[in-house]
Short mmCIF file of C-alpha atoms in Angstrom, two decimals:
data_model
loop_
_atom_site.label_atom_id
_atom_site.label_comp_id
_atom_site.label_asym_id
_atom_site.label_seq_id
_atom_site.Cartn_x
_atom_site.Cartn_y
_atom_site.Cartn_z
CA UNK A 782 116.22 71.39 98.74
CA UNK A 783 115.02 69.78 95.46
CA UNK A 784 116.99 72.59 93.40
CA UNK A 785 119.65 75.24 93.35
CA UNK A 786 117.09 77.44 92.72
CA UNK A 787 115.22 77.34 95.16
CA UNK A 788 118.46 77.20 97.62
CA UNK A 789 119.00 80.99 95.68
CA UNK A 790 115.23 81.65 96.84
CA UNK A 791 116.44 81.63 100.47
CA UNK A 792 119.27 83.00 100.28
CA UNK A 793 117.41 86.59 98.62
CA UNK A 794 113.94 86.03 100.34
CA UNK A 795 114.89 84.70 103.76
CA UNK A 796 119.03 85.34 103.54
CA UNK A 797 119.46 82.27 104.15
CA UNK A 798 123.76 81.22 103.75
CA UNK A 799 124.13 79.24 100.57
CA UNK A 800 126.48 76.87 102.11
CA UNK A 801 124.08 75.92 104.93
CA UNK A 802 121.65 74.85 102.00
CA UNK A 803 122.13 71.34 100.14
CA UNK A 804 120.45 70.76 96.74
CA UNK A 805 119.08 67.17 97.20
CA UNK A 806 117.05 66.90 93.52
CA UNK A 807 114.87 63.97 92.16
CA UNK A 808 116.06 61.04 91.70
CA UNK A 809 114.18 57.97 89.77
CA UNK A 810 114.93 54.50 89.11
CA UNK A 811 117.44 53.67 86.57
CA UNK A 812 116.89 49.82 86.19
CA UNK A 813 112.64 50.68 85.39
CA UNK A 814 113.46 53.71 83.02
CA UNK A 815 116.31 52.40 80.39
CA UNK A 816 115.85 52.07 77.15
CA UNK A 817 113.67 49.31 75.76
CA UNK A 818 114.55 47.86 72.65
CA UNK A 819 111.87 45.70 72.15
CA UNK A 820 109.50 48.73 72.00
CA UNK A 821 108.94 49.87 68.55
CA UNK A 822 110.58 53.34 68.23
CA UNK A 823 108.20 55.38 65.90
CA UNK A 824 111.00 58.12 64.29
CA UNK A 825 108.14 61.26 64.57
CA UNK A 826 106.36 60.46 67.60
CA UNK A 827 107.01 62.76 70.67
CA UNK A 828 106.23 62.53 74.30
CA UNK A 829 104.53 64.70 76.65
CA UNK A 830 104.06 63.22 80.10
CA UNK A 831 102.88 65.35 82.84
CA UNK A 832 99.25 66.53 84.25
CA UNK A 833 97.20 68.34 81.44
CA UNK A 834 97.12 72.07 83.56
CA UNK A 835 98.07 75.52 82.94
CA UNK A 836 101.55 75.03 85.02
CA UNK A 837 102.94 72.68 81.81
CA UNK A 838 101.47 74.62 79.19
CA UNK A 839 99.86 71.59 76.76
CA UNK A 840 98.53 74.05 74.29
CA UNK A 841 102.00 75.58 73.53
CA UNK A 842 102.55 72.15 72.53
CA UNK A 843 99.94 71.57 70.55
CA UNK A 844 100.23 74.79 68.44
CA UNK A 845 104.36 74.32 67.85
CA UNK A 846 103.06 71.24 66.57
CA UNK A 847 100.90 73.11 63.83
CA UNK A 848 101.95 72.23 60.31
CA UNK A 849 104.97 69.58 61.21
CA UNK A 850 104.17 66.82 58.95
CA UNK A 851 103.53 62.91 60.04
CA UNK A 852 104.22 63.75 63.57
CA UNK A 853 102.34 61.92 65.94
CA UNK A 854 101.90 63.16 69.75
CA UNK A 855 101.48 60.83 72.62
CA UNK A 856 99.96 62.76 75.52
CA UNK A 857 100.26 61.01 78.55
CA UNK A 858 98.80 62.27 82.69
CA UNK A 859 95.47 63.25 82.47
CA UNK A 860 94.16 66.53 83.56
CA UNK A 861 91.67 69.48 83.98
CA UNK A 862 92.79 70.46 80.62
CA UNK A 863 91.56 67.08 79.01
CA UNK A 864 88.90 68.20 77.04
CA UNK A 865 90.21 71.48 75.66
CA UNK A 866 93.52 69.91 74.65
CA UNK A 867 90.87 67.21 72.48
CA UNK A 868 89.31 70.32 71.32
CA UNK A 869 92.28 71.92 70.05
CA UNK A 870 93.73 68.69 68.88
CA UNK A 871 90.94 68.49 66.62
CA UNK A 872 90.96 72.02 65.49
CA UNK A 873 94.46 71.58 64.76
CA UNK A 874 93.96 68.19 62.95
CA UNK A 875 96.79 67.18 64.98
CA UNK A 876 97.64 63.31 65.00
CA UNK A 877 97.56 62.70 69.12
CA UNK A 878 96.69 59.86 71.32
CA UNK A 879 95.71 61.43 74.76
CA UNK A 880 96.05 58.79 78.01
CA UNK A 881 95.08 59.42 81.78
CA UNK A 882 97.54 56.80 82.98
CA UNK A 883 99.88 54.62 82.40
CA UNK A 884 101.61 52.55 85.50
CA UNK A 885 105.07 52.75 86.00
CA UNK A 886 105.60 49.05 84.87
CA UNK A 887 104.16 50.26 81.45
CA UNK A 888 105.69 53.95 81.10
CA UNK A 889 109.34 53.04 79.68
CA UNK A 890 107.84 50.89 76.95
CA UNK A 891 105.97 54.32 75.98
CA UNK A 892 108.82 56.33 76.12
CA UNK A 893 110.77 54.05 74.64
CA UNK A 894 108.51 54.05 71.59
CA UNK A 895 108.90 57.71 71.29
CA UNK A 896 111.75 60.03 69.29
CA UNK A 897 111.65 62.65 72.03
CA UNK A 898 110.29 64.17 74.63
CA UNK A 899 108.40 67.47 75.13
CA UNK A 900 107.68 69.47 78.24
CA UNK A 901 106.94 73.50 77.51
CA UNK A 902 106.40 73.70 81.59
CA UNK A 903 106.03 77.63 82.93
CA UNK A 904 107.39 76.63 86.32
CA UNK A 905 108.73 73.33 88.18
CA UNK A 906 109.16 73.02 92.00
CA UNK A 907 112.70 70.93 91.22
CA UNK A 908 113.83 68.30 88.88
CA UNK A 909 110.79 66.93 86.55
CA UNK A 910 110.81 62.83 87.69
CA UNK A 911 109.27 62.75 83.94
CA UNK A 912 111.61 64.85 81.81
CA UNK A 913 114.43 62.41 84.12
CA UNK A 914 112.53 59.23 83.24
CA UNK A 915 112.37 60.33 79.58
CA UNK A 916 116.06 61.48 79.48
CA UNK A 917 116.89 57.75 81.45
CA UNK A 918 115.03 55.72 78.68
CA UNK A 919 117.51 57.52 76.27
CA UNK A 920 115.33 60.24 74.76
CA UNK A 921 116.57 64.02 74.02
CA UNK A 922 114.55 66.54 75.32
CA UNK A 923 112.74 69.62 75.01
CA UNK A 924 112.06 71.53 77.88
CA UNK A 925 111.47 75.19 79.17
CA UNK A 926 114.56 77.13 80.77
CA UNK A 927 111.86 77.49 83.36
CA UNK A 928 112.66 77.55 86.99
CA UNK A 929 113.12 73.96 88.41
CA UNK A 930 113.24 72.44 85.39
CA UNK A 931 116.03 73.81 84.29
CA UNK A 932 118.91 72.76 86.34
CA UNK A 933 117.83 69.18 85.07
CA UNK A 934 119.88 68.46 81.69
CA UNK A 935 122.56 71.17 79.40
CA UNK A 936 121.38 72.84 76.39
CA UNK A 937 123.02 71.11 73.33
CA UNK A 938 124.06 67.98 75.17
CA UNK A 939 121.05 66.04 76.35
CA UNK A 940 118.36 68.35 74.31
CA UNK A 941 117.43 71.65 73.92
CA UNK A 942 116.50 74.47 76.17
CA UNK A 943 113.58 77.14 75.08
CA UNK A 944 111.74 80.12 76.04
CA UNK A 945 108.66 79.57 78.55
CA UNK A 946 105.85 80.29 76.20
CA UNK A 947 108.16 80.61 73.11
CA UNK A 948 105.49 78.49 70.46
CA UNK A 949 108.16 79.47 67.30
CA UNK A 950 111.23 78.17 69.33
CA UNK A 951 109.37 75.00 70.30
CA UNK A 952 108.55 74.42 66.78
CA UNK A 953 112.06 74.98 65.78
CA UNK A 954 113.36 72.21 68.74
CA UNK A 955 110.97 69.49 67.75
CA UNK A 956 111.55 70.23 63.15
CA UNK A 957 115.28 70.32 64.50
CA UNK A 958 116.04 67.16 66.39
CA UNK A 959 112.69 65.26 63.99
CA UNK A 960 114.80 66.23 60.80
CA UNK A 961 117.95 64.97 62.35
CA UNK A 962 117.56 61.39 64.11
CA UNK A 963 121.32 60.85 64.18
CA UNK A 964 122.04 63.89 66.48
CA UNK A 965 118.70 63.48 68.27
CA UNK A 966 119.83 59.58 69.32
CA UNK A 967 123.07 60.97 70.35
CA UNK A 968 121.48 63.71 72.48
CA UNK A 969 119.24 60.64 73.81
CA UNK A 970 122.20 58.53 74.56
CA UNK A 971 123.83 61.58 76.45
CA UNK A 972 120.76 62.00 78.19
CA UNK A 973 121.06 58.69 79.43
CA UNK A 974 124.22 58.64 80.94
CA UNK A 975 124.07 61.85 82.27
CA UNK A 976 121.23 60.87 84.44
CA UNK A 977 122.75 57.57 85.45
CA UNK A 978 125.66 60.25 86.58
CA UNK A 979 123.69 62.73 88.62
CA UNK A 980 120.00 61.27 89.37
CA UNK A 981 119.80 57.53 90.27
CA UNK A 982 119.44 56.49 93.83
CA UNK A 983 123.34 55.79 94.02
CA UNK A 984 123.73 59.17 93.34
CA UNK A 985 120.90 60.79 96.20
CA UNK A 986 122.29 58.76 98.90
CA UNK A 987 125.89 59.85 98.77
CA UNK A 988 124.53 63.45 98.45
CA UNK A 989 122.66 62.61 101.70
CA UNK A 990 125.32 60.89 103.13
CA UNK A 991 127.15 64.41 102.36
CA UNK A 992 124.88 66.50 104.38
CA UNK A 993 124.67 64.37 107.27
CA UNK A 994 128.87 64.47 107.21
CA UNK A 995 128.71 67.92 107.13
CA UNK A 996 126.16 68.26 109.93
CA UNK A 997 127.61 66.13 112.37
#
């Protein structure tokens, strides 16, 4: 299973036993997604990288964003969403460059160029390989305490943890770690290592190795 949540899923929907259940989450590729110093880091720019739908909440964004000064959002997934998200943007007079893709070659210069990353998802099925990307190319996040999302990083440490839906907390997150680039690097840098620690491939093969020890 991608998450310890959803191994708690079938334990209370389907009883299945816990310790028959092996949480096996997302892991990406920590020599693509490191930090990359050659991109130029813009101090107020944050990241949102995900499909513009309902599920990861893009407007929630948008309006925490309301009435932060000089920040500039780089939107990046494409989306059914696409064309309210421009409306709002404008509405909003929000500073935002809005991309449908980007290729995995190109992403970690993006990210790199950002201050932080921002994902107010409602609901995630495990891990986010985005919010692990972002959090592997050194970047603190903000992200919902939202189910399968939120086993991914620790509140404090490698970002900060909010409310699904919470605009006023969101706004707090990004004025928080925008006014403070010392403790938002160090929250990046923790982010880093931290993923190095518990998501690269290293890492998913001895888990697997695990479970096939402990079925054999």
């Amino acid at each position: 299973m991608p998450s310890v949540a959803e191994i708690n899923y079938l334990h209370r929907r389907y009883r299945v036993p816990r310790h028959k259940a092996f949480a096996c989450p997302n892991w990406i590729d920590t020599e693509r997604f490191q930090p990359m110093p050659e991109a130029e880091k813009q101090p107020r720019r944050v990241a949102f990288v995900g499909r513009f739908h309902a599920q990861k909440d893009p407007l929630v964004l948008l309006e925490a964003l309301r009435g932060l000064p000089d920040v500039e959002l780089l939107m990046i997934g494409g989306g059914p969403m696409k064309p309210q998200i421009e409306a709002r943007v404008a509405e909003l007079g929000l500073h935002a460059t809005l991309l449908d893709r980007v290729s995995n070659e190109d992403l970690p210069r993006y990210l790199s160029s950002c201050a932080l990353y921002a994902l107010p998802t409602r609901y995630e099925g495990g891990s986010p390989k985005t919010l692990l990307e972002a959090m592997a190319c050194g970047l603190p996040v903000i992200c919902t305490d939202a189910f399968g999302a939120n086993e991914a990083f620790e509140d404090g440490q490698h970002g900060v943890k909010i409310a699904v839906g919470d605009v006023a907390g969101l706004r707090a997150a990004l004025q928080r770690l925008l006014d403070d680039p010392q403790t938002a690097q160090a929250m990046g840098q923790r982010a880093r290592h931290h993923v190095l620690d518990q998501f690269s491939i290293e890492r998913a093969l001895q888990r697997e190795l695990d479970v096939l020890a402990f079925a054999s």
